[in-house]
Short mmCIF file of C-alpha atoms and ligand atoms in Angstrom, two decimals:
data_model
loop_
_atom_site.label_atom_id
_atom_site.label_comp_id
_atom_site.label_asym_id
_atom_site.label_seq_id
_atom_site.Cartn_x
_atom_site.Cartn_y
_atom_site.Cartn_z
CA MET A 1 -30.80 6.76 -31.45
CA ILE A 2 -27.40 5.58 -32.66
CA THR A 3 -27.26 4.37 -36.28
CA ARG A 4 -25.45 1.37 -37.75
CA ASP A 5 -23.03 3.74 -39.49
CA GLU A 6 -22.18 5.35 -36.18
CA CYS A 7 -21.51 1.86 -34.75
CA ALA A 8 -19.24 1.11 -37.71
CA ALA A 9 -17.41 4.39 -37.02
CA LEU A 10 -16.83 3.28 -33.42
CA ASP A 11 -15.38 -0.01 -34.70
CA ALA A 12 -13.07 1.85 -37.05
CA VAL A 13 -11.36 3.62 -34.15
CA ASP A 14 -11.60 0.78 -31.61
CA PRO A 15 -8.09 -0.11 -30.38
CA LEU A 16 -9.30 -3.65 -29.56
CA ALA A 17 -10.72 -4.28 -33.04
CA PRO A 18 -7.62 -6.11 -34.42
CA LEU A 19 -7.93 -8.76 -31.68
CA ARG A 20 -10.96 -10.23 -33.45
CA GLU A 21 -8.48 -11.69 -35.94
CA GLU A 22 -7.07 -13.90 -33.20
CA PHE A 23 -10.38 -15.78 -32.99
CA ILE A 24 -11.93 -18.37 -35.30
CA LEU A 25 -15.39 -16.91 -35.86
CA ASP A 26 -18.01 -17.33 -38.54
CA ASP A 27 -19.02 -13.88 -39.77
CA ALA A 28 -22.60 -15.05 -40.32
CA THR A 29 -23.06 -15.57 -36.58
CA ILE A 30 -23.11 -13.00 -33.81
CA TYR A 31 -21.77 -14.83 -30.80
CA LEU A 32 -23.17 -13.42 -27.55
CA ASP A 33 -22.45 -16.57 -25.55
CA GLY A 34 -18.76 -16.21 -24.78
CA ASN A 35 -19.85 -16.10 -21.14
CA SER A 36 -20.79 -19.77 -21.48
CA LEU A 37 -18.17 -21.09 -23.90
CA GLY A 38 -15.54 -18.78 -25.30
CA PRO A 39 -14.60 -19.30 -28.97
CA LEU A 40 -11.43 -20.92 -30.28
CA THR A 41 -8.35 -18.76 -30.81
CA ARG A 42 -5.75 -19.36 -33.50
CA SER A 43 -3.15 -19.56 -30.79
CA ALA A 44 -5.07 -22.24 -28.86
CA ARG A 45 -5.41 -24.33 -32.01
CA GLU A 46 -1.69 -24.02 -32.76
CA ARG A 47 -0.64 -24.80 -29.22
CA VAL A 48 -2.83 -27.91 -29.09
CA ALA A 49 -1.41 -29.06 -32.43
CA THR A 50 2.15 -28.60 -31.17
CA VAL A 51 1.50 -30.47 -27.96
CA VAL A 52 -0.28 -33.32 -29.73
CA ASP A 53 1.96 -33.65 -32.79
CA HIS A 54 5.34 -33.02 -31.22
CA GLU A 55 5.33 -33.25 -27.47
CA TRP A 56 2.99 -36.23 -27.28
CA ALA A 57 3.42 -38.04 -30.63
CA GLU A 58 7.18 -37.68 -30.78
CA GLY A 59 8.29 -36.95 -27.24
CA LEU A 60 6.06 -39.52 -25.58
CA VAL A 61 6.76 -40.01 -21.89
CA SER A 62 9.96 -37.98 -21.99
CA SER A 63 7.83 -34.85 -22.47
CA TRP A 64 6.89 -34.91 -18.79
CA ASN A 65 10.44 -33.67 -18.26
CA ALA A 66 11.59 -32.33 -21.62
CA ALA A 67 8.46 -30.30 -22.43
CA GLY A 68 7.92 -29.21 -18.83
CA TRP A 69 4.51 -30.87 -18.64
CA MET A 70 4.70 -31.39 -14.88
CA ALA A 71 4.95 -27.65 -14.22
CA THR A 72 2.02 -26.70 -16.47
CA PRO A 73 -0.57 -26.20 -13.68
CA THR A 74 1.64 -23.70 -11.84
CA ARG A 75 3.04 -22.12 -15.01
CA LEU A 76 -0.44 -21.40 -16.34
CA GLY A 77 -1.47 -20.23 -12.88
CA ASP A 78 1.32 -17.66 -13.09
CA ARG A 79 0.14 -16.58 -16.56
CA LEU A 80 -3.39 -16.16 -15.27
CA ALA A 81 -2.44 -14.41 -12.01
CA PRO A 82 -2.28 -10.84 -13.40
CA LEU A 83 -5.84 -11.17 -14.74
CA ILE A 84 -7.15 -11.46 -11.17
CA GLY A 85 -4.63 -9.17 -9.48
CA ALA A 86 -2.71 -12.05 -7.90
CA HIS A 87 1.03 -12.51 -7.53
CA VAL A 88 3.13 -15.16 -9.19
CA GLY A 89 2.87 -18.35 -7.12
CA GLU A 90 -0.68 -17.77 -5.89
CA VAL A 91 -2.71 -19.39 -8.69
CA LEU A 92 -2.98 -22.99 -9.87
CA VAL A 93 -4.77 -24.30 -12.97
CA ALA A 94 -6.15 -27.79 -12.31
CA ASP A 95 -9.38 -29.75 -11.98
CA THR A 96 -12.60 -27.90 -12.74
CA LEU A 97 -14.30 -25.13 -10.83
CA THR A 98 -16.55 -27.28 -8.66
CA ILE A 99 -13.63 -29.46 -7.57
CA GLY A 100 -11.52 -26.35 -6.91
CA LEU A 101 -14.25 -25.03 -4.65
CA ALA A 102 -14.34 -28.36 -2.79
CA LYS A 103 -10.63 -28.14 -2.06
CA LEU A 104 -10.83 -24.56 -0.82
CA ILE A 105 -13.97 -25.09 1.27
CA GLY A 106 -12.54 -28.23 2.89
CA GLY A 107 -9.23 -26.52 3.59
CA ALA A 108 -10.91 -23.40 4.96
CA LEU A 109 -13.09 -25.38 7.41
CA ALA A 110 -9.96 -26.83 8.96
CA LEU A 111 -8.63 -23.30 9.58
CA ARG A 112 -11.69 -22.32 11.67
CA ARG A 113 -12.22 -25.43 13.80
CA ASP A 114 -14.18 -23.59 16.50
CA ARG A 115 -16.80 -22.30 14.00
CA HIS A 116 -19.84 -24.08 12.54
CA VAL A 117 -21.45 -21.99 9.82
CA ILE A 118 -20.84 -21.45 6.10
CA LEU A 119 -22.81 -18.72 4.39
CA THR A 120 -23.60 -18.73 0.70
CA ASP A 121 -26.07 -17.08 -1.65
CA ILE A 122 -29.46 -18.70 -2.26
CA ALA A 123 -29.14 -17.43 -5.86
CA ASN A 124 -25.74 -19.09 -6.30
CA PHE A 125 -25.09 -21.54 -9.12
CA HIS A 126 -26.50 -24.94 -8.16
CA SER A 127 -23.14 -26.72 -8.46
CA ASP A 128 -21.62 -24.35 -5.87
CA ILE A 129 -24.46 -25.12 -3.49
CA TYR A 130 -24.22 -28.90 -4.00
CA ILE A 131 -20.50 -28.95 -3.35
CA VAL A 132 -20.54 -26.72 -0.28
CA ARG A 133 -23.28 -28.85 1.29
CA ALA A 134 -21.39 -32.04 0.47
CA VAL A 135 -18.08 -30.82 1.90
CA ALA A 136 -19.93 -29.65 5.02
CA HIS A 137 -21.60 -33.06 5.31
CA PHE A 138 -18.26 -34.85 5.28
CA ALA A 139 -16.55 -32.37 7.66
CA ASP A 140 -15.13 -33.47 11.01
CA ARG A 141 -17.84 -31.61 12.95
CA ASP A 142 -21.39 -30.34 12.50
CA ILE A 143 -21.44 -27.57 9.92
CA VAL A 144 -24.55 -25.65 8.95
CA VAL A 145 -24.66 -24.27 5.41
CA LYS A 146 -26.95 -21.26 5.32
CA THR A 147 -28.17 -20.23 1.88
CA ILE A 148 -29.13 -16.61 2.36
CA ALA A 149 -30.18 -13.61 0.31
CA ARG A 150 -26.87 -11.87 -0.33
CA ASP A 151 -28.19 -8.44 0.66
CA GLU A 152 -28.89 -9.89 4.12
CA LEU A 153 -25.29 -10.95 4.67
CA ASP A 154 -24.73 -8.62 7.63
CA ALA A 155 -27.63 -10.13 9.57
CA HIS A 156 -25.96 -13.55 9.36
CA LEU A 157 -22.34 -12.59 10.00
CA ASP A 158 -21.21 -13.51 13.50
CA ASP A 159 -18.36 -15.27 15.26
CA ASP A 160 -19.69 -18.74 14.41
CA VAL A 161 -19.22 -18.15 10.66
CA ALA A 162 -16.17 -20.03 9.37
CA LEU A 163 -16.47 -19.20 5.68
CA VAL A 164 -18.47 -17.08 3.28
CA MET A 165 -18.64 -18.29 -0.33
CA LEU A 166 -20.12 -15.96 -2.93
CA THR A 167 -20.11 -15.73 -6.70
CA HIS A 168 -18.77 -12.33 -7.70
CA VAL A 169 -20.95 -11.89 -10.82
CA ASP A 170 -24.40 -13.52 -10.69
CA PHE A 171 -24.74 -16.01 -13.55
CA ARG A 172 -28.42 -15.19 -14.09
CA THR A 173 -28.64 -11.44 -13.70
CA GLY A 174 -25.05 -10.33 -14.25
CA GLU A 175 -25.10 -8.37 -10.99
CA MET A 176 -21.56 -7.78 -9.70
CA LEU A 177 -20.70 -7.53 -6.00
CA ASP A 178 -18.09 -5.24 -4.44
CA LEU A 179 -15.09 -7.51 -3.94
CA ALA A 180 -13.21 -5.41 -1.40
CA GLU A 181 -16.21 -4.20 0.55
CA VAL A 182 -17.82 -7.64 1.02
CA THR A 183 -14.47 -9.26 1.82
CA SER A 184 -13.76 -6.71 4.54
CA ARG A 185 -17.20 -7.20 6.13
CA VAL A 186 -16.56 -10.95 6.25
CA HIS A 187 -13.10 -10.47 7.75
CA ALA A 188 -14.55 -8.16 10.41
CA VAL A 189 -16.13 -11.21 12.11
CA GLY A 190 -13.03 -13.34 11.68
CA ALA A 191 -14.47 -15.48 8.88
CA LEU A 192 -12.69 -16.49 5.68
CA MET A 193 -13.80 -15.35 2.22
CA LEU A 194 -14.00 -17.55 -0.86
CA TRP A 195 -15.02 -15.97 -4.18
CA ASP A 196 -16.24 -17.72 -7.30
CA PHE A 197 -14.95 -15.89 -10.39
CA ALA A 198 -16.75 -17.99 -13.03
CA HIS A 199 -18.27 -14.89 -14.65
CA SER A 200 -15.53 -12.46 -13.62
CA ALA A 201 -12.16 -13.80 -14.77
CA GLY A 202 -11.37 -12.31 -18.17
CA ALA A 203 -14.55 -10.21 -18.02
CA VAL A 204 -13.89 -7.56 -15.37
CA PRO A 205 -10.74 -6.25 -13.67
CA LEU A 206 -10.12 -8.08 -10.41
CA ASP A 207 -7.75 -7.15 -7.61
CA VAL A 208 -7.61 -10.04 -5.16
CA THR A 209 -4.50 -8.54 -3.55
CA GLY A 210 -6.01 -5.10 -2.96
CA ALA A 211 -9.30 -6.61 -1.79
CA ASN A 212 -7.47 -8.92 0.63
CA VAL A 213 -9.27 -11.99 -0.75
CA ASP A 214 -8.37 -15.25 0.99
CA PHE A 215 -9.38 -17.78 -1.66
CA ALA A 216 -10.96 -17.78 -5.08
CA ALA A 217 -11.80 -20.23 -7.85
CA GLY A 218 -12.92 -19.86 -11.42
CA CYS A 219 -13.30 -21.61 -14.72
CA THR A 220 -11.37 -20.94 -17.89
CA TYR A 221 -13.84 -21.95 -20.61
CA LYS A 222 -16.03 -18.85 -20.30
CA TYR A 223 -14.35 -15.45 -20.75
CA LEU A 224 -10.87 -16.99 -20.85
CA ASN A 225 -11.66 -19.08 -23.97
CA GLY A 226 -9.81 -22.20 -22.77
CA GLY A 227 -12.17 -24.62 -24.54
CA PRO A 228 -15.03 -26.89 -23.50
CA GLY A 229 -14.41 -28.28 -20.02
CA SER A 230 -10.96 -26.68 -19.80
CA PRO A 231 -9.36 -26.86 -16.34
CA GLY A 232 -10.32 -24.33 -13.70
CA PHE A 233 -8.11 -22.26 -11.43
CA ILE A 234 -7.78 -21.64 -7.72
CA TYR A 235 -6.22 -18.72 -5.91
CA VAL A 236 -4.75 -19.02 -2.41
CA ARG A 237 -3.33 -15.83 -0.91
CA ALA A 238 0.39 -16.22 -0.16
CA ALA A 239 -0.22 -15.88 3.59
CA PHE A 240 -2.21 -19.15 3.52
CA GLN A 241 0.30 -21.20 1.59
CA GLY A 242 1.76 -23.94 3.72
CA VAL A 243 -1.16 -23.27 6.09
CA LEU A 244 -4.23 -24.20 4.05
CA GLU A 245 -4.33 -27.96 3.57
CA ASN A 246 -5.53 -29.72 0.43
CA PRO A 247 -8.38 -32.00 1.55
CA LEU A 248 -8.06 -34.05 -1.67
CA PRO A 249 -4.36 -34.90 -1.71
CA GLY A 250 -2.80 -36.98 -4.44
CA TRP A 251 0.63 -38.07 -5.49
CA LEU A 252 1.45 -35.01 -7.59
CA GLY A 253 0.86 -32.64 -4.69
CA HIS A 254 3.47 -34.52 -2.67
CA ALA A 255 6.86 -32.94 -2.07
CA ARG A 256 8.55 -36.01 -3.61
CA PRO A 257 6.03 -37.86 -5.80
CA PHE A 258 8.61 -40.23 -7.24
CA ASP A 259 9.82 -41.37 -3.84
CA PHE A 260 6.52 -43.27 -3.50
CA GLU A 261 6.33 -42.53 0.22
CA LEU A 262 3.17 -43.66 2.00
CA GLU A 263 3.16 -40.63 4.32
CA TYR A 264 1.83 -37.52 2.61
CA THR A 265 4.12 -34.50 2.74
CA PRO A 266 2.68 -31.57 0.78
CA ALA A 267 4.79 -29.87 -1.85
CA SER A 268 5.44 -26.18 -1.27
CA GLY A 269 3.31 -23.42 -2.75
CA MET A 270 0.38 -24.06 -5.05
CA GLN A 271 1.77 -27.44 -6.09
CA ALA A 272 0.28 -28.77 -2.83
CA PHE A 273 -3.18 -28.32 -4.37
CA VAL A 274 -2.44 -30.57 -7.32
CA THR A 275 -4.07 -33.97 -6.92
CA SER A 276 -3.65 -35.85 -10.17
CA SER A 277 -1.81 -35.86 -13.48
CA PRO A 278 -2.42 -32.58 -15.30
CA SER A 279 -4.65 -32.70 -18.43
CA ILE A 280 -1.89 -31.67 -20.80
CA VAL A 281 -3.92 -31.40 -24.02
CA ALA A 282 -6.66 -29.36 -22.37
CA LEU A 283 -4.07 -27.15 -20.67
CA ALA A 284 -2.42 -26.56 -24.06
CA ALA A 285 -5.63 -24.99 -25.37
CA LEU A 286 -5.78 -22.66 -22.38
CA ASP A 287 -2.09 -21.83 -22.75
CA GLY A 288 -2.75 -20.70 -26.32
CA ALA A 289 -5.94 -18.89 -25.40
CA LEU A 290 -4.10 -16.79 -22.80
CA ASP A 291 -1.86 -15.33 -25.53
CA VAL A 292 -4.49 -12.74 -26.44
CA TRP A 293 -3.90 -11.09 -23.06
CA LYS A 294 -0.38 -10.12 -24.18
CA HIS A 295 -2.06 -7.36 -26.23
CA VAL A 296 -4.74 -6.08 -23.88
CA THR A 297 -5.49 -5.34 -20.22
CA THR A 298 -8.61 -6.16 -18.23
CA ASP A 299 -9.19 -2.39 -17.91
CA ASP A 300 -9.31 -2.03 -21.72
CA VAL A 301 -11.72 -4.94 -21.92
CA ARG A 302 -13.88 -3.52 -19.16
CA ALA A 303 -14.16 -0.09 -20.78
CA LYS A 304 -15.40 -1.56 -24.06
CA SER A 305 -17.64 -4.10 -22.33
CA LEU A 306 -19.54 -1.32 -20.58
CA VAL A 307 -20.02 0.59 -23.83
CA LEU A 308 -21.22 -2.56 -25.62
CA SER A 309 -23.65 -3.54 -22.86
CA ASP A 310 -24.96 0.04 -22.50
CA LEU A 311 -25.48 0.14 -26.26
CA PHE A 312 -27.42 -3.14 -26.15
CA ILE A 313 -29.63 -1.99 -23.27
CA ASP A 314 -30.32 1.38 -24.92
CA LEU A 315 -31.18 -0.16 -28.29
CA VAL A 316 -33.44 -2.83 -26.77
CA GLU A 317 -35.28 -0.23 -24.71
CA ALA A 318 -35.65 2.13 -27.66
CA ARG A 319 -36.70 -0.48 -30.24
CA LEU A 320 -38.67 -2.84 -27.99
CA ALA A 321 -40.04 -0.63 -25.24
CA GLY A 322 -41.94 -2.61 -22.63
CA VAL A 323 -41.21 -6.03 -24.18
CA PHE A 324 -38.42 -7.13 -21.84
CA GLY A 325 -37.63 -6.60 -18.17
CA LEU A 326 -33.99 -5.71 -17.48
CA ALA A 327 -32.58 -8.15 -14.91
CA THR A 328 -29.08 -6.65 -15.04
CA PRO A 329 -28.23 -3.59 -12.94
CA ARG A 330 -27.83 -0.38 -14.90
CA GLU A 331 -25.11 0.99 -12.62
CA HIS A 332 -21.72 0.16 -14.03
CA VAL A 333 -20.19 -0.77 -10.69
CA ARG A 334 -22.89 -3.39 -10.20
CA ARG A 335 -22.74 -4.92 -13.67
CA GLY A 336 -20.58 -7.78 -14.97
CA SER A 337 -20.15 -8.35 -18.71
CA GLN A 338 -23.57 -9.74 -19.61
CA VAL A 339 -27.07 -8.38 -20.07
CA SER A 340 -30.06 -10.47 -19.00
CA LEU A 341 -33.51 -9.77 -20.32
CA ARG A 342 -36.61 -11.19 -18.68
CA HIS A 343 -39.45 -12.44 -20.87
CA ALA A 344 -42.24 -15.00 -20.32
CA HIS A 345 -41.08 -16.78 -23.52
CA ALA A 346 -37.36 -16.24 -22.98
CA TYR A 347 -36.49 -19.77 -24.13
CA GLY A 348 -38.33 -19.23 -27.42
CA VAL A 349 -36.70 -15.83 -27.84
CA VAL A 350 -33.22 -17.35 -27.48
CA GLN A 351 -33.96 -20.28 -29.80
CA ALA A 352 -35.55 -18.08 -32.48
CA LEU A 353 -32.62 -15.67 -32.25
CA ILE A 354 -30.17 -18.54 -32.76
CA GLU A 355 -32.07 -19.35 -35.97
CA HIS A 356 -31.59 -15.68 -36.89
CA GLY A 357 -27.82 -15.99 -36.39
CA VAL A 358 -27.49 -14.52 -32.89
CA VAL A 359 -26.30 -16.90 -30.18
CA GLY A 360 -27.28 -16.19 -26.59
CA ASP A 361 -28.58 -18.57 -23.95
CA PHE A 362 -31.54 -19.16 -21.69
CA ARG A 363 -31.50 -19.47 -17.93
CA ASP A 364 -34.50 -20.75 -16.07
CA PRO A 365 -37.14 -19.51 -15.51
CA ASP A 366 -37.38 -16.41 -17.72
CA ILE A 367 -33.94 -15.08 -18.61
CA ALA A 368 -32.48 -14.50 -22.07
CA ARG A 369 -28.78 -13.98 -21.41
CA PHE A 370 -26.30 -12.17 -23.65
CA GLY A 371 -22.58 -12.02 -22.96
CA PHE A 372 -20.48 -9.09 -24.20
CA THR A 373 -16.92 -10.11 -24.90
CA PRO A 374 -14.92 -7.13 -26.19
CA LEU A 375 -12.01 -9.19 -27.51
CA TYR A 376 -14.00 -10.11 -30.60
CA LEU A 377 -17.37 -8.35 -30.56
CA ARG A 378 -17.90 -5.26 -32.67
CA TYR A 379 -20.26 -2.37 -32.08
CA VAL A 380 -22.08 -3.31 -35.32
CA ASP A 381 -22.61 -6.80 -33.89
CA VAL A 382 -24.57 -5.30 -31.02
CA TYR A 383 -26.56 -3.17 -33.42
CA ASP A 384 -27.33 -6.12 -35.71
CA ALA A 385 -28.20 -8.40 -32.78
CA VAL A 386 -30.86 -5.98 -31.59
CA GLU A 387 -32.12 -5.62 -35.17
CA ARG A 388 -32.63 -9.41 -35.31
CA LEU A 389 -34.22 -9.42 -31.85
CA VAL A 390 -36.74 -6.92 -33.17
CA GLU A 391 -37.43 -9.21 -36.16
CA VAL A 392 -37.99 -12.18 -33.85
CA VAL A 393 -40.33 -10.36 -31.51
CA GLU A 394 -42.29 -8.59 -34.24
CA SER A 395 -42.74 -11.78 -36.30
CA GLY A 396 -43.70 -13.87 -33.26
CA ALA A 397 -41.01 -16.43 -34.21
CA HIS A 398 -40.29 -16.96 -30.51
CA LEU A 399 -43.82 -18.33 -29.97
CA SER A 400 -43.32 -21.29 -32.34
CA PRO A 401 -44.52 -24.60 -30.81
CA ARG A 402 -41.08 -26.01 -31.73
CA PHE A 403 -39.70 -24.17 -28.73
CA ALA A 404 -42.18 -25.70 -26.29
CA VAL A 405 -39.74 -28.52 -25.49
CA ARG A 406 -36.30 -27.51 -24.22
CA GLN A 407 -33.05 -29.09 -25.34
CA SER A 408 -30.76 -30.58 -22.70
CA VAL A 409 -28.30 -27.65 -22.85
CA THR A 410 -30.18 -24.36 -22.82
C1 PLP B 501 -19.98 -22.07 -14.98
C2 PLP B 501 -20.09 -22.16 -13.49
C3 PLP B 501 -19.72 -23.32 -12.80
C4 PLP B 501 -19.31 -24.57 -13.55
O1 PLP B 501 -18.48 -25.39 -12.80
P1 PLP B 501 -17.61 -26.57 -13.45
O2 PLP B 501 -17.24 -27.38 -12.27
O3 PLP B 501 -16.43 -25.94 -14.13
O4 PLP B 501 -18.47 -27.30 -14.44
C5 PLP B 501 -19.77 -23.30 -11.42
N1 PLP B 501 -20.18 -22.19 -10.74
C6 PLP B 501 -20.56 -21.08 -11.38
C7 PLP B 501 -20.99 -19.88 -10.60
C8 PLP B 501 -20.55 -21.03 -12.77
O5 PLP B 501 -20.95 -19.94 -13.41
#
């Protein structure tokens, strides 16, 4: 079994190691929850300070023009585009993920007016399921939303399917789907494909262009470190621009917002998907957070993520044989950037670990979830986290009655 010294030796030669300095982290805590809320970067803090102290405090309303505020959603979309394999002009940062999905689902339904079915995964995140059902409910015709087991997709694909909406990396198990392969099966029946990249963007390399993806949406507060509730992004393949309509239009998606026309004429490109005034302060944090990607590629991040998550799995299995079930696929091509362990007292395990300085999270009913974020995690962090997990399990700290009642955020 690997030793702590060997982990330290891996850190010493890790080309990504210097990036940890970009983040504000407390060395007493091992943060394995960057898949839920990424930490603050120095750059994000500086950018927010600049926007608040200069552009807002001094520039006031003139900053909409002078500081280029109006273009922020498309400018940040262009900065984010390479991380998902998109071209400039295909990504917009606005709203939050659930709202982004609503826009894309509503628009997609109007492109397949003769079809009546949307397929999604029964294991999808609840918000995705709520919003797809709601958009279907308010559609201009009867739409059936089928929540299916994703490995039975083929049995449900036929020429009445308008849209398939899947989350690329499962938030509970960390299982990753094959972007290109699933997309091509969906296209084979003439349906449109919408991917949710909540647990993919910034975590795994994505190639929406190569995979021929129609639409995608994601959030920026997980692996992209944009800050709590930071705006989400949507991707619309160039071929659909000017074709896909925004079902939630607002003045800033109009071609001439300051002409105050009562007839809606969409702006060109991704600007058509803007509804409201951009959240400039929140976007500033994301703008700063994206700076770290000047120094690293998603392939570099992926390579280290797989080593970190393999190391975690190996150490847990060696030190705690039989204690946890592994919910995450072992095969690299089927794994995102998290490891999920099943345990009857998973909530207690996570809470006790937090008290031991290791932050993960719990997902109902029995999952202890650990995110591996190579921009700031070290190999020794993984080693030490497992060490503390062993302490928790062997001491029975996870069985404390204090953990019988769950907090509101788990
Ligand atoms: C995190 C997450 C969300 C959250 O959506 P918001 O609208 O940004 O709060 C939605 N879907 C999935 C799959 C997620 O993992």
